[in-house]
Amino acid sequence: MKRRELLKLAALTAALLTTTAMLASGAHAQDKKWKIGFSQVTTIEPWRAQFNKDILAEAAKHPEVELIVTDGEDKTEKQVADVENLIRQEVDALLVSPKESAGLTGVVQQAIDAKIPVFVLDRNVETNDYTQFVGGDNKLIGRAAGEYAVELLGGKGKAAGNVVEIWGGMGTQPAHDRHDGFHEFTDKEPGIKNLLDQQSGDWKQDQAYNIMATALRNNEKIDLVYGHNDPMAYGAYLAAKDAGREKDIKFIGIDGLPNEGVQLVANGELTATFTYVTPGAEGLRQAIKFLNGEKVEKTIILPTQKITKENAAQILKDNGL
Ligand code: FRU
């Protein structure tokens, strides 16, 4: 082949390659994936593990979505770095379930400023400037727990007993709401005495165990424990069991995961729990809806249910357990 023909062929090949690349990118543009980032606070607690499972199962139903999940390892600094990273990756939407309100507010604001739609899940931040909040109504759940505690301690106007309340993380709205709702009922009962003053187990079973072990040493009579989540109610139960006093005490928790809280109620270890549905599936569905140009509401509240030994076995059965 002559040199000129060779050059012609090279030019033709180059043109062909460019066209192919353009076609390929055109095709790519058509099946563009939504890149969605989800910043989870931790993965070690059972409710968080279920939350991640729920969001991944929902993502699997949407081939148009690429979901990036990060783990804040239960540290604000790590979670802030995770969100900054997702912003740098230019995600189309950000879902965040914060460790605590104050520490995550700045970085959520950064995402909003970068025009990334933000979906806040379960625990809030200190701005209303996000796209949507999805979570349970913790005040309502606290009220339901308080109403039931009054019933367990003798009924309205007659309730009497010593109560140990173990708070979740002090920097989180769910802990405050769960406290406030509960006390709307129990504070009306002069016979109910609160033994502790704002003791936080930071949502953890082992910390709750230690708080309860001390409370048991300091108080001869404890009638009811209210843990702001099931792992803490169970930690308190274990401390009471180790002290040989678990039969004298009622234990109330929150979360109601079938293979955790519901099972503990069915076993007679917890007296009651209240479901706190994870916002994993609904949060992702809402983000996709928004990215597809549909309107979304500012707040989505997920339902709750009281679980006692009356309905625990049925719930286990319904969940194939
Ligand atoms: C898990 C958890 C749940 C609780 C929720 C409150 O991290 O502690 O047990 O219901 O967070 O935000």
Coordinates of C-alpha atoms and ligand atoms in Angstrom, one line a residue:
M1 CA 0.0 0.0 0.0
K2 CA 1.3 3.5 -0.9
R3 CA 2.0 5.9 1.8
R4 CA -0.8 8.3 0.8
E5 CA -3.4 5.4 0.8
L6 CA -2.1 4.3 4.2
L7 CA -2.7 7.8 5.6
K8 CA -6.2 7.8 4.1
L9 CA -6.9 4.5 5.8
A10 CA -5.6 5.8 9.1
A11 CA -7.8 8.9 8.8
L12 CA -10.8 6.8 8.0
T13 CA -10.2 4.4 10.9
A14 CA -9.8 7.4 13.2
A15 CA -13.1 8.8 12.0
L16 CA -14.8 5.5 12.4
L17 CA -13.5 5.1 16.0
T18 CA -14.7 8.6 16.9
T19 CA -18.2 7.8 15.5
T20 CA -18.3 4.5 17.5
A21 CA -17.2 6.4 20.6
M22 CA -19.9 9.0 20.1
L23 CA -22.5 6.3 19.4
A24 CA -21.4 4.5 22.6
S25 CA -21.7 7.6 24.7
G26 CA -25.0 8.4 23.1
A27 CA -26.3 5.0 24.1
H28 CA -24.8 5.5 27.5
A29 CA -26.6 8.8 27.9
Q30 CA -29.9 7.0 27.3
D31 CA -29.5 4.4 30.0
K32 CA -27.8 6.9 32.4
K33 CA -27.7 5.7 36.0
W34 CA -28.8 7.8 38.9
K35 CA -25.8 8.0 41.2
I36 CA -27.3 8.0 44.7
G37 CA -25.1 8.3 47.9
F38 CA -26.3 7.0 51.2
S39 CA -24.3 8.0 54.3
Q40 CA -25.2 5.5 57.1
V41 CA -24.0 6.3 60.7
T42 CA -23.0 2.8 61.7
T43 CA -23.5 -0.8 60.7
I44 CA -23.0 -2.6 63.9
E45 CA -26.4 -2.1 65.6
P46 CA -29.1 -4.6 64.5
W47 CA -31.5 -1.9 63.4
R48 CA -28.8 -0.3 61.2
A49 CA -28.0 -3.6 59.6
Q50 CA -31.7 -4.1 58.8
F51 CA -31.8 -0.5 57.4
N52 CA -28.9 -1.2 55.0
K53 CA -30.5 -4.5 54.0
D54 CA -33.8 -2.7 53.2
I55 CA -32.1 0.0 51.1
L56 CA -30.0 -2.5 49.2
A57 CA -33.1 -4.6 48.5
E58 CA -34.9 -1.6 47.1
A59 CA -31.9 -0.5 45.0
A60 CA -31.8 -4.0 43.5
K61 CA -35.3 -3.3 42.1
H62 CA -34.0 -0.3 40.2
P63 CA -31.4 -1.0 37.5
E64 CA -31.3 2.7 36.8
V65 CA -29.8 3.4 40.2
E66 CA -26.2 3.1 41.3
L67 CA -26.2 3.2 45.1
I68 CA -23.1 4.1 47.0
V69 CA -23.3 3.2 50.8
T70 CA -20.8 4.6 53.3
D71 CA -20.4 3.6 57.0
G72 CA -19.7 6.4 59.4
E73 CA -18.5 3.9 62.0
D74 CA -20.6 5.7 64.6
K75 CA -18.3 8.7 64.5
T76 CA -19.4 12.2 63.5
E77 CA -16.0 13.1 61.9
K78 CA -16.0 9.9 59.8
Q79 CA -19.6 10.5 58.7
V80 CA -18.8 14.2 57.8
A81 CA -15.9 13.0 55.7
D82 CA -18.2 10.4 54.0
V83 CA -20.7 13.1 53.0
E84 CA -17.9 15.4 51.8
N85 CA -16.7 12.5 49.7
L86 CA -20.1 11.8 48.2
I87 CA -20.5 15.5 47.3
R88 CA -17.1 15.4 45.5
Q89 CA -18.4 12.3 43.6
E90 CA -21.2 14.6 42.4
V91 CA -24.0 12.2 43.4
D92 CA -27.4 13.0 41.9
A93 CA -29.0 12.7 45.4
L94 CA -27.8 12.3 48.9
L95 CA -29.5 10.2 51.6
V96 CA -28.1 10.7 55.1
S97 CA -29.0 9.1 58.5
P98 CA -27.0 11.3 60.9
K99 CA -25.1 10.2 64.0
E100 CA -26.3 13.4 65.6
S101 CA -28.1 16.6 64.6
A102 CA -25.6 19.4 65.2
G103 CA -22.4 17.7 63.9
L104 CA -24.0 16.8 60.5
T105 CA -25.8 20.0 59.8
G106 CA -22.9 21.8 58.2
V107 CA -22.1 19.1 55.7
V108 CA -25.8 18.6 54.8
Q109 CA -25.9 22.4 54.1
Q110 CA -22.8 22.0 51.9
A111 CA -24.7 19.3 49.8
I112 CA -27.7 21.6 49.6
D113 CA -25.5 24.5 48.5
A114 CA -24.0 22.2 45.8
K115 CA -27.6 21.7 44.6
I116 CA -27.7 18.1 45.6
P117 CA -31.2 17.0 46.7
V118 CA -30.9 15.8 50.3
F119 CA -33.1 13.1 52.0
V120 CA -32.7 13.0 55.8
L121 CA -33.5 9.7 57.3
D122 CA -34.5 8.7 60.9
R123 CA -32.4 11.3 62.8
N124 CA -32.7 14.9 61.8
V125 CA -30.3 17.8 61.3
E126 CA -30.6 21.4 62.5
T127 CA -31.9 22.9 59.2
N128 CA -35.1 22.6 57.3
D129 CA -33.4 23.3 54.1
Y130 CA -33.3 19.7 52.9
T131 CA -35.6 18.1 50.3
Q132 CA -37.3 15.6 52.5
F133 CA -37.3 13.9 55.9
V134 CA -38.4 10.2 56.2
G135 CA -38.7 8.5 59.6
G136 CA -40.9 7.4 62.4
D137 CA -42.8 9.7 64.8
N138 CA -40.7 9.3 67.9
K139 CA -43.0 11.5 70.1
L140 CA -45.9 9.3 69.2
I141 CA -43.9 6.2 70.0
G142 CA -42.8 7.7 73.3
R143 CA -46.4 8.5 74.1
A144 CA -47.5 4.9 73.3
A145 CA -44.7 3.6 75.6
G146 CA -45.7 6.0 78.4
E147 CA -49.3 5.1 78.2
Y148 CA -48.4 1.4 78.3
A149 CA -46.0 2.0 81.2
V150 CA -48.8 3.6 83.2
E151 CA -51.1 0.7 82.5
L152 CA -48.4 -1.8 83.6
L153 CA -47.9 0.1 86.8
G154 CA -51.5 0.0 87.9
G155 CA -53.5 2.2 85.5
K156 CA -54.4 5.9 85.1
G157 CA -54.6 7.8 88.4
K158 CA -53.3 4.7 90.3
A159 CA -50.0 3.9 88.7
A160 CA -47.1 3.5 91.1
G161 CA -43.5 2.3 90.8
N162 CA -39.9 3.1 90.3
V163 CA -38.8 3.7 86.7
V164 CA -35.4 3.5 85.1
E165 CA -35.2 5.3 81.8
I166 CA -32.1 4.7 79.6
W167 CA -31.7 7.4 77.0
G168 CA -30.4 7.0 73.4
G169 CA -27.8 9.4 72.2
M170 CA -28.3 12.9 73.8
G171 CA -27.4 14.7 70.6
T172 CA -30.3 13.0 68.7
Q173 CA -33.9 14.1 68.2
P174 CA -35.3 10.5 68.5
A175 CA -34.0 10.3 72.1
H176 CA -35.5 13.6 73.1
D177 CA -38.8 12.8 71.4
R178 CA -39.0 9.3 73.0
H179 CA -38.4 10.9 76.4
D180 CA -40.9 13.8 76.0
G181 CA -43.7 11.5 74.7
F182 CA -43.2 9.0 77.5
H183 CA -43.3 11.7 80.2
E184 CA -46.5 13.2 78.8
F185 CA -48.1 10.2 80.4
T186 CA -45.9 9.1 83.3
D187 CA -45.4 12.6 84.8
K188 CA -49.2 12.8 85.4
E189 CA -48.9 10.0 87.9
P190 CA -47.7 11.0 91.3
G191 CA -47.0 7.4 92.2
I192 CA -44.3 7.1 89.5
K193 CA -40.8 7.9 90.6
N194 CA -38.0 8.4 88.1
L195 CA -34.8 6.9 89.5
L196 CA -32.3 8.3 87.0
D197 CA -31.6 11.8 85.6
Q198 CA -30.8 11.8 81.9
Q199 CA -28.5 8.7 81.7
S200 CA -27.5 7.9 78.1
G201 CA -26.5 4.4 76.9
D202 CA -25.9 5.9 73.4
W203 CA -28.2 3.3 71.9
K204 CA -25.8 0.5 73.0
Q205 CA -26.6 -2.7 74.8
D206 CA -23.4 -2.9 76.8
Q207 CA -23.6 0.7 78.0
A208 CA -27.3 0.1 79.1
Y209 CA -26.1 -3.0 81.0
N210 CA -23.7 -0.9 83.0
I211 CA -26.2 1.8 83.8
M212 CA -28.7 -0.8 84.9
A213 CA -26.2 -2.7 87.0
T214 CA -25.5 0.5 88.9
A215 CA -29.2 1.3 89.2
L216 CA -29.8 -2.1 90.7
R217 CA -27.0 -1.7 93.2
N218 CA -28.4 1.7 94.3
N219 CA -32.1 0.8 94.4
E220 CA -33.8 -2.1 96.1
K221 CA -37.0 -1.7 94.1
I222 CA -37.1 -1.2 90.4
D223 CA -40.4 -1.8 88.7
L224 CA -40.0 -0.8 85.1
V225 CA -37.2 0.0 82.6
Y226 CA -37.8 2.1 79.6
G227 CA -35.0 1.8 77.1
H228 CA -35.0 4.1 74.1
N229 CA -34.3 1.1 71.9
D230 CA -34.5 -2.7 72.2
P231 CA -30.7 -3.3 72.5
M232 CA -30.7 -1.1 75.6
A233 CA -33.8 -2.5 77.1
Y234 CA -32.3 -6.0 76.6
G235 CA -28.9 -4.9 78.1
A236 CA -30.9 -3.7 81.2
Y237 CA -32.7 -7.1 81.2
L238 CA -29.4 -8.9 81.2
A239 CA -28.1 -6.8 84.1
A240 CA -31.3 -7.6 86.1
K241 CA -31.0 -11.3 85.2
D242 CA -27.4 -11.3 86.4
A243 CA -28.6 -9.8 89.7
G244 CA -31.5 -12.3 89.9
R245 CA -34.1 -9.6 89.7
E246 CA -35.4 -9.8 86.2
K247 CA -38.8 -11.3 87.3
D248 CA -39.6 -8.2 89.3
I249 CA -39.2 -5.8 86.5
K250 CA -41.0 -4.9 83.2
F251 CA -38.9 -3.9 80.3
I252 CA -40.0 -1.7 77.4
G253 CA -38.0 -1.1 74.3
I254 CA -38.4 0.4 70.8
D255 CA -37.4 -0.9 67.3
G256 CA -39.4 -4.1 67.1
L257 CA -37.3 -5.9 64.5
P258 CA -38.8 -9.4 64.1
N259 CA -35.6 -11.3 64.7
E260 CA -34.6 -9.0 67.6
G261 CA -37.2 -7.1 69.7
V262 CA -40.2 -9.2 68.7
Q263 CA -38.3 -12.4 69.5
L264 CA -37.3 -10.9 72.9
V265 CA -41.0 -10.2 73.6
A266 CA -42.1 -13.6 72.5
N267 CA -39.4 -15.1 74.8
G268 CA -40.8 -13.1 77.7
E269 CA -37.6 -11.1 78.1
L270 CA -39.0 -7.8 77.0
T271 CA -42.5 -6.9 78.1
A272 CA -43.2 -4.7 75.0
T273 CA -41.6 -3.0 72.1
F274 CA -42.8 -0.6 69.4
T275 CA -42.0 -1.0 65.7
Y276 CA -39.7 1.7 64.3
V277 CA -39.7 0.9 60.6
T278 CA -36.4 1.6 58.9
P279 CA -36.6 4.4 56.3
G280 CA -34.3 2.5 53.9
A281 CA -36.7 1.3 51.2
E282 CA -39.1 4.4 51.4
G283 CA -36.2 6.8 51.5
L284 CA -34.7 5.4 48.3
R285 CA -38.1 5.2 46.6
Q286 CA -38.7 8.9 47.4
A287 CA -35.3 10.0 46.1
I288 CA -35.9 8.2 42.8
K289 CA -39.3 9.7 42.5
F290 CA -37.8 13.1 43.0
L291 CA -35.0 12.5 40.5
N292 CA -37.7 11.4 38.0
G293 CA -39.2 14.9 38.3
E294 CA -42.1 14.0 40.6
K295 CA -43.1 16.1 43.6
V296 CA -42.3 14.7 47.0
E297 CA -43.7 15.7 50.4
K298 CA -41.4 17.5 52.9
T299 CA -42.0 14.9 55.6
I300 CA -42.9 11.2 55.4
I301 CA -43.8 9.5 58.7
L302 CA -43.5 5.8 58.9
P303 CA -46.1 3.8 61.0
T304 CA -45.6 2.1 64.4
Q305 CA -47.2 -0.8 66.2
K306 CA -47.2 -1.9 69.9
I307 CA -45.9 -5.5 70.3
T308 CA -46.6 -7.5 73.4
K309 CA -46.9 -11.2 74.1
E310 CA -50.5 -10.9 72.7
N311 CA -49.3 -10.4 69.1
A312 CA -45.5 -11.3 69.1
A313 CA -45.9 -14.9 68.0
Q314 CA -48.2 -13.9 65.1
I315 CA -45.7 -11.3 63.9
L316 CA -42.9 -13.8 64.1
K317 CA -45.1 -16.2 62.0
D318 CA -45.9 -13.5 59.5
N319 CA -42.2 -12.9 59.1
G320 CA -41.5 -16.6 58.6
L321 CA -39.7 -17.0 61.9
Ligands
FRU1 C1 -29.7 2.5 65.7 C2 -30.7 3.2 66.5 C3 -32.1 2.5 66.6 C4 -32.9 3.6 67.0 C5 -32.5 4.6 66.1 C6 -32.8 6.0 66.6 O1 -28.6 3.3 65.5 O2 -30.2 3.4 67.8 O3 -32.0 1.4 67.6 O4 -34.3 3.3 66.9 O5 -31.1 4.5 65.9 O6 -32.2 7.0 65.8

